[in-house]
Short mmCIF file of C-alpha atoms in Angstrom, two decimals:
data_model
loop_
_atom_site.label_atom_id
_atom_site.label_comp_id
_atom_site.label_asym_id
_atom_site.label_seq_id
_atom_site.Cartn_x
_atom_site.Cartn_y
_atom_site.Cartn_z
CA MET B 510 118.95 113.97 89.36
CA SER B 511 122.04 113.82 91.59
CA ASN B 512 123.60 116.93 90.02
CA HIS B 513 120.45 119.04 89.99
CA LYS B 514 119.83 121.94 92.36
CA ILE B 515 116.19 122.64 93.19
CA LEU B 516 114.92 125.76 94.99
CA ILE B 517 111.48 125.43 96.60
CA VAL B 518 109.74 128.58 97.84
CA GLY B 519 107.32 127.97 100.72
CA ALA B 520 107.37 125.47 103.59
CA SER B 521 103.65 124.76 103.94
CA ILE B 522 102.47 121.35 102.61
CA ALA B 523 103.34 121.63 98.89
CA GLY B 524 106.91 122.76 99.63
CA PRO B 525 107.98 119.97 102.00
CA MET B 526 106.07 117.44 99.88
CA ALA B 527 107.99 118.48 96.77
CA ALA B 528 111.23 118.44 98.80
CA TYR B 529 110.57 114.83 99.85
CA TRP B 530 110.11 113.56 96.30
CA PHE B 531 112.95 115.58 94.75
CA ALA B 532 115.26 114.34 97.52
CA LYS B 533 114.12 110.78 96.82
CA ALA B 534 115.28 111.35 93.24
CA GLY B 535 118.68 112.43 94.56
CA ALA B 536 118.44 116.17 93.85
CA SER B 537 119.95 118.81 96.12
CA VAL B 538 116.97 120.72 97.52
CA THR B 539 116.81 124.10 99.27
CA VAL B 540 113.48 125.18 100.79
CA ILE B 541 113.09 128.83 101.76
CA GLU B 542 110.27 130.23 103.89
CA ARG B 543 109.47 133.92 104.39
CA PHE B 544 108.39 133.40 108.01
CA PRO B 545 111.06 132.98 110.71
CA GLN B 546 109.85 129.49 111.64
CA LEU B 547 107.52 126.77 110.43
CA ARG B 548 103.95 128.04 110.59
CA THR B 549 101.95 125.74 112.85
CA GLY B 550 98.62 127.58 112.91
CA GLY B 551 95.71 127.47 110.51
CA GLN B 552 92.33 125.87 110.15
CA ASN B 553 91.58 122.19 109.72
CA ILE B 554 92.01 120.78 106.23
CA ASP B 555 91.45 117.30 104.87
CA ILE B 556 93.28 114.77 102.75
CA ARG B 557 91.21 113.14 100.02
CA LEU B 558 91.51 111.38 96.65
CA THR B 559 95.00 111.76 95.18
CA GLY B 560 96.19 113.14 98.51
CA VAL B 561 95.47 109.79 100.16
CA THR B 562 97.18 107.97 97.28
CA VAL B 563 100.34 110.08 97.58
CA MET B 564 100.35 109.87 101.37
CA ARG B 565 100.32 106.08 101.18
CA LYS B 566 103.34 106.12 98.88
CA ILE B 567 105.47 107.62 101.68
CA PRO B 568 106.53 105.11 104.34
CA GLY B 569 105.28 106.14 107.76
CA MET B 570 103.32 109.20 106.63
CA GLU B 571 99.84 107.80 107.17
CA ASP B 572 100.73 106.77 110.72
CA ALA B 573 102.21 110.22 111.39
CA VAL B 574 99.08 111.90 110.01
CA ARG B 575 96.76 109.72 112.06
CA ALA B 576 98.77 110.56 115.20
CA ALA B 577 98.28 114.28 114.50
CA LEU B 578 94.62 114.32 113.42
CA ALA B 579 92.39 117.10 114.67
CA PRO B 580 90.12 115.93 117.52
CA LEU B 581 87.09 116.38 115.30
CA GLU B 582 84.50 113.59 115.26
CA GLY B 583 81.73 115.25 113.31
CA LEU B 584 79.96 118.40 112.14
CA ALA B 585 76.57 119.76 113.14
CA PHE B 586 74.58 122.82 112.15
CA VAL B 587 72.82 124.22 115.21
CA ARG B 588 69.73 126.23 116.01
CA ASP B 589 70.03 129.51 117.87
CA ASP B 590 69.78 127.72 121.22
CA GLY B 591 72.70 125.46 120.27
CA THR B 592 70.73 122.25 119.71
CA PRO B 593 71.99 120.34 116.64
CA ILE B 594 69.76 119.87 113.61
CA ALA B 595 71.73 116.77 112.68
CA THR B 596 75.30 115.53 113.06
CA MET B 597 77.48 114.27 110.23
CA LYS B 598 80.44 112.02 111.01
CA GLY B 599 83.07 110.33 108.87
CA THR B 600 82.16 107.30 106.82
CA GLY B 601 85.14 105.21 107.92
CA ASN B 602 86.05 104.79 104.26
CA ALA B 603 88.88 106.95 102.87
CA GLU B 604 87.59 106.34 99.33
CA GLN B 605 84.03 107.53 100.03
CA GLN B 606 84.36 110.43 102.45
CA SER B 607 81.66 112.73 103.74
CA LEU B 608 82.00 116.43 104.55
CA VAL B 609 84.03 115.15 107.49
CA SER B 610 87.22 113.55 106.20
CA GLU B 611 88.86 110.43 107.58
CA PHE B 612 92.05 112.54 107.56
CA GLU B 613 90.97 115.83 109.15
CA ILE B 614 94.12 117.65 110.28
CA PHE B 615 95.15 121.21 111.05
CA ARG B 616 97.16 122.86 108.27
CA GLY B 617 100.10 123.53 110.58
CA GLU B 618 100.15 119.94 111.82
CA LEU B 619 100.31 118.56 108.27
CA SER B 620 103.13 120.99 107.48
CA ARG B 621 104.96 119.72 110.57
CA VAL B 622 104.50 116.07 109.56
CA LEU B 623 105.97 116.78 106.13
CA TYR B 624 108.76 118.93 107.57
CA ASP B 625 109.70 116.14 109.99
CA LEU B 626 109.89 113.70 107.06
CA THR B 627 112.44 115.89 105.28
CA LYS B 628 114.34 118.04 107.81
CA ASN B 629 117.06 115.45 108.48
CA SER B 630 117.60 114.46 104.86
CA GLU B 631 121.13 115.01 103.57
CA HIS B 632 119.53 116.24 100.35
CA VAL B 633 117.27 118.92 101.91
CA LYS B 634 118.13 122.25 103.55
CA TYR B 635 115.56 124.62 105.07
CA ILE B 636 116.19 128.37 105.35
CA PHE B 637 113.61 130.33 107.35
CA GLY B 638 113.19 134.10 107.35
CA GLU B 639 114.23 134.34 103.70
CA HIS B 640 112.58 135.33 100.44
CA ILE B 641 113.46 136.07 96.83
CA VAL B 642 114.03 139.57 95.49
CA SER B 643 114.78 138.69 91.86
CA ILE B 644 114.65 135.80 89.41
CA GLN B 645 116.61 135.82 86.15
CA GLN B 646 116.17 133.16 83.51
CA GLN B 647 119.61 132.64 81.99
CA ARG B 648 118.41 131.51 78.57
CA GLU B 649 115.26 131.25 76.51
CA GLY B 650 112.84 128.43 77.25
CA CYS B 651 114.13 125.69 79.52
CA GLU B 652 117.68 125.70 78.22
CA GLY B 653 119.53 127.07 81.22
CA PRO B 654 119.51 127.53 84.99
CA VAL B 655 117.76 130.29 86.93
CA LYS B 656 119.72 132.92 88.85
CA VAL B 657 118.07 133.89 92.14
CA GLU B 658 118.87 136.75 94.50
CA PHE B 659 117.68 136.70 98.11
CA ALA B 660 116.69 139.40 100.59
CA ASN B 661 118.22 138.35 103.90
CA GLY B 662 121.76 137.16 103.45
CA THR B 663 121.50 133.94 101.49
CA PRO B 664 124.09 134.20 98.68
CA SER B 665 122.81 134.54 95.14
CA ALA B 666 122.89 131.24 93.30
CA GLU B 667 121.84 129.41 90.17
CA TYR B 668 119.24 126.65 90.35
CA ASP B 669 118.16 124.10 87.79
CA LEU B 670 114.54 124.59 88.84
CA VAL B 671 112.60 127.09 90.99
CA VAL B 672 109.37 125.66 92.42
CA ALA B 673 106.79 128.20 93.64
CA CYS B 674 104.79 126.82 96.56
CA ASP B 675 104.03 130.17 98.19
CA GLY B 676 100.26 130.42 97.93
CA ALA B 677 97.57 131.97 95.78
CA THR B 678 99.18 135.43 95.80
CA SER B 679 102.59 133.95 95.01
CA ARG B 680 105.38 136.52 94.74
CA THR B 681 107.51 133.87 93.05
CA ARG B 682 104.87 133.46 90.33
CA ALA B 683 104.79 137.23 89.85
CA MET B 684 108.58 137.47 89.44
CA GLY B 685 109.04 134.32 87.37
CA PHE B 686 106.05 134.88 85.09
CA GLY B 687 106.28 138.68 84.85
CA CYS B 688 102.81 139.35 86.24
CA GLY B 689 101.14 140.87 89.30
CA VAL B 690 100.54 138.90 92.50
CA ARG B 691 96.78 139.08 91.96
CA ASP B 692 96.86 138.20 88.28
CA HIS B 693 95.24 134.82 87.50
CA ILE B 694 93.13 134.94 90.70
CA SER B 695 89.42 134.19 90.25
CA PRO B 696 87.26 135.36 93.20
CA VAL B 697 84.27 133.20 94.11
CA GLY B 698 82.37 135.80 96.14
CA ALA B 699 83.34 134.84 99.68
CA TRP B 700 85.89 135.45 102.40
CA ALA B 701 86.73 133.79 105.68
CA ALA B 702 88.52 134.63 108.92
CA TYR B 703 90.28 132.07 111.13
CA PHE B 704 91.39 132.37 114.75
CA SER B 705 91.63 130.54 118.06
CA THR B 706 89.44 131.27 121.03
CA GLN B 707 90.91 131.66 124.50
CA ARG B 708 88.23 129.41 126.03
CA ASP B 709 86.77 126.03 125.26
CA LEU B 710 83.33 127.15 124.13
CA LEU B 711 82.49 123.55 123.15
CA ASN B 712 82.99 122.35 126.74
CA GLY B 713 85.17 119.45 125.69
CA GLY B 714 82.94 118.39 122.82
CA ARG B 715 84.49 116.91 119.68
CA ILE B 716 81.69 117.79 117.29
CA GLY B 717 82.28 120.95 115.27
CA LEU B 718 79.29 123.29 115.47
CA ALA B 719 78.19 125.85 112.89
CA ARG B 720 75.49 128.49 112.93
CA SER B 721 74.16 130.25 109.83
CA SER B 722 72.43 133.61 109.78
CA PRO B 723 70.66 135.44 106.93
CA GLY B 724 72.88 137.56 104.74
CA GLY B 725 75.38 134.82 103.93
CA ARG B 726 77.01 134.64 107.37
CA ALA B 727 78.27 131.51 109.12
CA LEU B 728 80.18 131.05 112.37
CA ALA B 729 81.76 127.72 113.26
CA LEU B 730 83.67 126.30 116.21
CA GLY B 731 85.84 123.20 116.15
CA PRO B 732 87.83 121.42 118.87
CA ASP B 733 91.52 122.22 119.19
CA LEU B 734 94.44 120.16 120.44
CA SER B 735 94.56 122.47 123.47
CA ASP B 736 91.91 123.83 125.85
CA SER B 737 90.50 126.21 123.27
CA ASN B 738 88.68 126.10 119.94
CA ARG B 739 89.39 126.97 116.33
CA ALA B 740 86.84 129.47 115.00
CA ILE B 741 85.87 130.24 111.42
CA ALA B 742 83.77 133.19 110.27
CA MET B 743 82.63 132.87 106.65
CA SER B 744 80.92 135.59 104.65
CA VAL B 745 79.33 134.73 101.30
CA HIS B 746 78.31 137.31 98.69
CA PRO B 747 76.33 136.25 95.61
CA SER B 748 77.42 139.31 93.64
CA GLY B 749 81.04 140.08 92.79
CA ASP B 750 80.43 143.81 93.34
CA ASP B 751 78.69 143.33 96.71
CA PRO B 752 79.57 146.30 98.98
CA GLU B 753 80.35 143.90 101.84
CA LEU B 754 82.94 142.13 99.69
CA GLU B 755 84.51 145.46 98.80
CA LYS B 756 84.64 146.34 102.51
CA PHE B 757 86.66 143.19 103.12
CA ARG B 758 89.11 143.94 100.31
CA LEU B 759 89.68 147.43 101.69
CA ALA B 760 90.12 146.18 105.27
CA ASN B 761 92.55 143.53 104.04
CA LYS B 762 94.78 146.28 102.66
CA GLN B 763 94.62 148.17 105.97
CA GLY B 764 95.80 145.31 108.15
CA THR B 765 94.84 142.96 110.98
CA ASP B 766 93.20 145.48 113.31
CA GLU B 767 90.84 146.71 110.62
CA LEU B 768 90.05 143.13 109.57
CA LYS B 769 89.17 142.19 113.16
CA ARG B 770 86.93 145.25 113.39
CA LEU B 771 85.17 144.25 110.16
CA VAL B 772 84.63 140.66 111.30
CA SER B 773 83.20 141.84 114.63
CA GLN B 774 80.84 144.20 112.85
CA ARG B 775 79.79 141.71 110.19
CA PHE B 776 79.00 138.87 112.61
CA ARG B 777 77.46 140.80 115.47
CA GLY B 778 73.94 139.53 116.15
CA VAL B 779 74.35 136.14 114.48
CA GLY B 780 73.08 134.52 117.69
CA TRP B 781 74.14 131.26 119.32
CA LYS B 782 77.67 131.80 120.75
CA SER B 783 78.54 134.72 118.47
CA GLU B 784 79.13 137.24 121.26
CA GLU B 785 81.50 134.89 123.10
CA ILE B 786 83.37 134.05 119.89
CA LEU B 787 83.73 137.71 118.92
CA ALA B 788 84.90 138.61 122.43
CA ASP B 789 87.80 136.18 122.02
CA LEU B 790 88.54 137.47 118.52
CA ALA B 791 89.84 140.78 119.86
CA SER B 792 92.73 139.18 121.76
CA SER B 793 93.49 136.38 119.29
CA ASP B 794 97.16 136.30 118.26
CA ASP B 795 96.78 133.80 115.40
CA PHE B 796 94.05 135.62 113.46
CA TYR B 797 94.19 135.73 109.70
CA ALA B 798 91.64 136.29 106.97
CA SER B 799 91.61 135.82 103.22
CA GLU B 800 89.32 136.06 100.25
CA ILE B 801 88.32 132.62 99.03
CA CYS B 802 89.48 132.25 95.44
CA GLN B 803 90.73 129.96 92.73
CA VAL B 804 93.96 130.36 90.76
CA LYS B 805 93.76 129.69 87.02
CA VAL B 806 96.95 130.11 85.00
CA PRO B 807 97.38 129.46 81.26
CA THR B 808 100.56 127.48 81.92
CA LEU B 809 102.08 125.92 85.03
CA TYR B 810 105.64 126.83 84.13
CA LYS B 811 107.68 129.49 82.41
CA GLY B 812 111.24 128.57 81.60
CA ARG B 813 112.44 126.78 84.71
CA VAL B 814 110.04 128.42 87.16
CA VAL B 815 107.13 126.09 87.94
CA LEU B 816 104.00 126.36 90.09
CA VAL B 817 102.75 123.79 92.60
CA GLY B 818 99.74 123.91 94.91
CA ASP B 819 97.81 127.13 95.49
CA ALA B 820 100.39 129.14 93.52
CA GLY B 821 99.29 127.33 90.37
CA TYR B 822 95.82 125.96 91.04
CA ALA B 823 94.22 127.04 94.31
CA ALA B 824 90.92 125.17 94.40
CA GLY B 825 88.81 127.58 96.45
CA PRO B 826 85.75 126.08 98.19
CA THR B 827 85.97 122.61 96.62
CA GLY B 828 87.67 120.92 99.58
CA THR B 829 90.39 119.49 97.33
CA GLY B 830 93.21 122.04 97.64
CA THR B 831 95.40 119.91 99.92
CA SER B 832 95.04 116.85 97.70
CA LEU B 833 95.87 118.91 94.61
CA ALA B 834 99.03 120.24 96.27
CA MET B 835 100.18 116.78 97.35
CA ALA B 836 99.51 115.28 93.93
CA GLY B 837 101.18 118.18 92.13
CA ALA B 838 104.37 117.91 94.17
CA TYR B 839 104.56 114.16 93.54
CA ILE B 840 103.89 114.39 89.80
CA LEU B 841 106.29 117.30 89.26
CA ALA B 842 109.21 115.55 90.95
CA GLY B 843 108.39 112.27 89.23
CA GLU B 844 108.12 113.68 85.71
CA VAL B 845 111.23 115.87 86.03
CA SER B 846 113.16 112.90 87.42
CA LYS B 847 111.95 110.68 84.59
CA SER B 848 112.98 113.19 81.95
CA LYS B 849 116.55 113.29 83.34
CA GLN B 850 118.29 116.29 81.66
CA ASP B 851 115.33 117.34 79.50
CA PHE B 852 113.57 119.84 81.77
CA ALA B 853 111.23 121.04 79.03
CA ALA B 854 109.88 117.51 78.56
CA GLY B 855 109.53 116.95 82.30
CA LEU B 856 107.68 120.20 82.94
CA GLU B 857 105.38 119.68 79.98
CA ALA B 858 104.59 116.13 81.16
CA TYR B 859 103.81 117.53 84.64
CA GLN B 860 101.43 120.08 83.15
CA GLU B 861 99.67 117.52 80.96
CA ARG B 862 99.20 115.05 83.84
CA MET B 863 97.86 117.77 86.12
CA LYS B 864 95.39 119.27 83.63
CA PRO B 865 92.55 116.74 84.07
CA ILE B 866 93.05 116.60 87.85
CA ILE B 867 92.92 120.38 88.16
CA GLN B 868 89.91 120.59 85.87
CA ASP B 869 87.94 118.12 87.99
CA MET B 870 88.98 119.53 91.35
CA HIS B 871 88.26 123.12 90.30
CA VAL B 872 84.59 122.35 89.79
CA ILE B 873 82.74 124.04 92.64
CA PRO B 874 79.82 121.81 93.69
CA PRO B 875 76.48 123.52 92.95
CA GLY B 876 75.41 125.56 95.94
CA ALA B 877 78.57 124.77 97.94
CA LEU B 878 78.98 128.27 99.36
CA SER B 879 75.28 128.90 99.89
CA PHE B 880 75.11 125.54 101.66
CA MET B 881 77.50 126.83 104.31
CA ALA B 882 76.02 130.33 104.50
CA PRO B 883 72.58 130.78 102.89
CA GLN B 884 71.38 134.29 102.15
CA THR B 885 67.84 134.02 103.54
CA THR B 886 65.93 132.44 106.40
CA TRP B 887 64.14 130.25 103.87
CA GLY B 888 67.49 129.19 102.40
CA ILE B 889 68.75 128.20 105.85
CA TYR B 890 65.59 126.14 106.38
CA LEU B 891 66.10 124.30 103.07
CA ARG B 892 69.81 123.73 103.82
CA ASP B 893 69.00 122.31 107.23
CA ALA B 894 66.42 119.96 105.72
CA MET B 895 68.94 118.76 103.11
CA PHE B 896 71.62 118.29 105.76
CA LEU B 897 69.24 116.26 107.90
CA LEU B 898 68.36 114.07 104.90
CA VAL B 899 72.02 113.49 103.99
CA CYS B 900 72.96 112.62 107.58
CA TRP B 901 70.11 110.12 107.70
CA GLY B 902 71.12 108.64 104.32
CA MET B 903 74.74 108.13 105.35
CA ARG B 904 73.80 104.85 107.00
CA PHE B 905 73.08 103.49 103.53
CA VAL B 906 76.15 103.46 101.30
CA SER B 907 74.08 103.24 98.12
CA VAL B 908 72.13 106.35 99.12
CA PHE B 909 75.15 108.35 100.23
CA SER B 910 77.26 107.60 97.14
CA TRP B 911 75.37 110.23 95.13
CA LEU B 912 77.58 112.88 96.76
CA SER B 913 80.42 111.90 94.41
CA VAL B 914 78.29 113.36 91.62
CA TRP B 915 77.85 116.61 93.60
CA GLY B 916 81.58 117.14 94.07
CA ALA B 917 84.85 115.46 93.05
CA GLY B 918 86.09 115.41 96.63
CA PHE B 919 83.56 112.79 97.72
CA GLY B 920 84.42 109.96 95.34
CA LYS B 921 87.33 107.61 94.76
CA ASP B 922 90.75 108.52 93.40
CA LYS B 923 90.33 107.84 89.68
CA TYR B 924 93.53 109.41 88.37
CA ASN B 925 95.88 106.39 88.42
CA LEU B 926 99.01 108.22 89.51
CA PRO B 927 102.10 106.50 88.10
CA ASP B 928 104.71 104.75 90.21
CA TYR B 929 107.92 106.54 89.32
CA ASP B 930 111.32 104.85 89.23
CA TRP B 931 113.09 107.18 91.65
CA GLU B 932 116.84 107.46 91.04
CA ARG B 933 119.47 108.01 93.74
#
């Protein structure tokens, strides 16, 4: 691929991962990012299944990830007085993980690890504070390069492939596929807000704590790398036309201040540490909120514009989005490299290899959202009893292994990713 020019849009996880593998194949890679610098915020995510497999194919990556892991040792649901019902910790086995992953890491930290792996490569160039204003396919199908025009001074250029890694509401997907940014998005009836507190409300503890309240509300605190906490407020709505869900969509259009006001209103009176958490919300400078959704597209590519990660297959509340993004970046670069000059064959092979993985990892485990935020007091009681039982059963591998039936993210990597013959 030494003569190929690849444009990657987005510098969060999928983008740098794709850059690594395309550079390994000898392509000339440009990564653009709309934000003026690498985004280092965000909630904790986990690496599972194919994500672990891909990570272990990159020399030094597992060590770098382990050095940057979130200081999270477990998860507990608490009563109103803060006493834990039970505490779940990792299993110690990357192939049979619990709700707490062996590779629990903040989104921004994983982006930094991947950026550090690629930033000094002679084959990779990063441009921050830049985005695309137009995409023009030069010929029908996959027969010619893509002409791209930029907003902030980067000269227009032709690329052999444009890779959209810019999230569920991908502007690149909209331009390249001729659709709206919200087309192909499937809501799941929930939203979440993420922000840092100004104080350590866990008092140095390394167990993440979560409190549920009737009405599908959950507040959670996790330890941070600094003297503060990462907070998550999740709101679950069993009906797609729930007025509370519509309130969120409206506030999201109106901006951060209105979203903060909505979160404060929605979670007032939850109990436990809710008042302290909401007091810190007002002055948080890293707040963001989004509707939890899945992305389902009929095809992963159009011409020479191709989707990777959330832009093509956001997984929603399955816990497998990071692993899907890592696997997708690896498979795309590998199949395109293997096909040499035949881009149509490479992109079709990428799509066919990803189909079964996406299908499995898009399956939302039964009751996953209501497990985090039940609607009723009785539902919270049943969830707590189930959580207590699972935590007790974790000491017995044969008992705990049933979770792999509940959700794909708890079992072994069964997808047998190929070892590509990378060319330089």
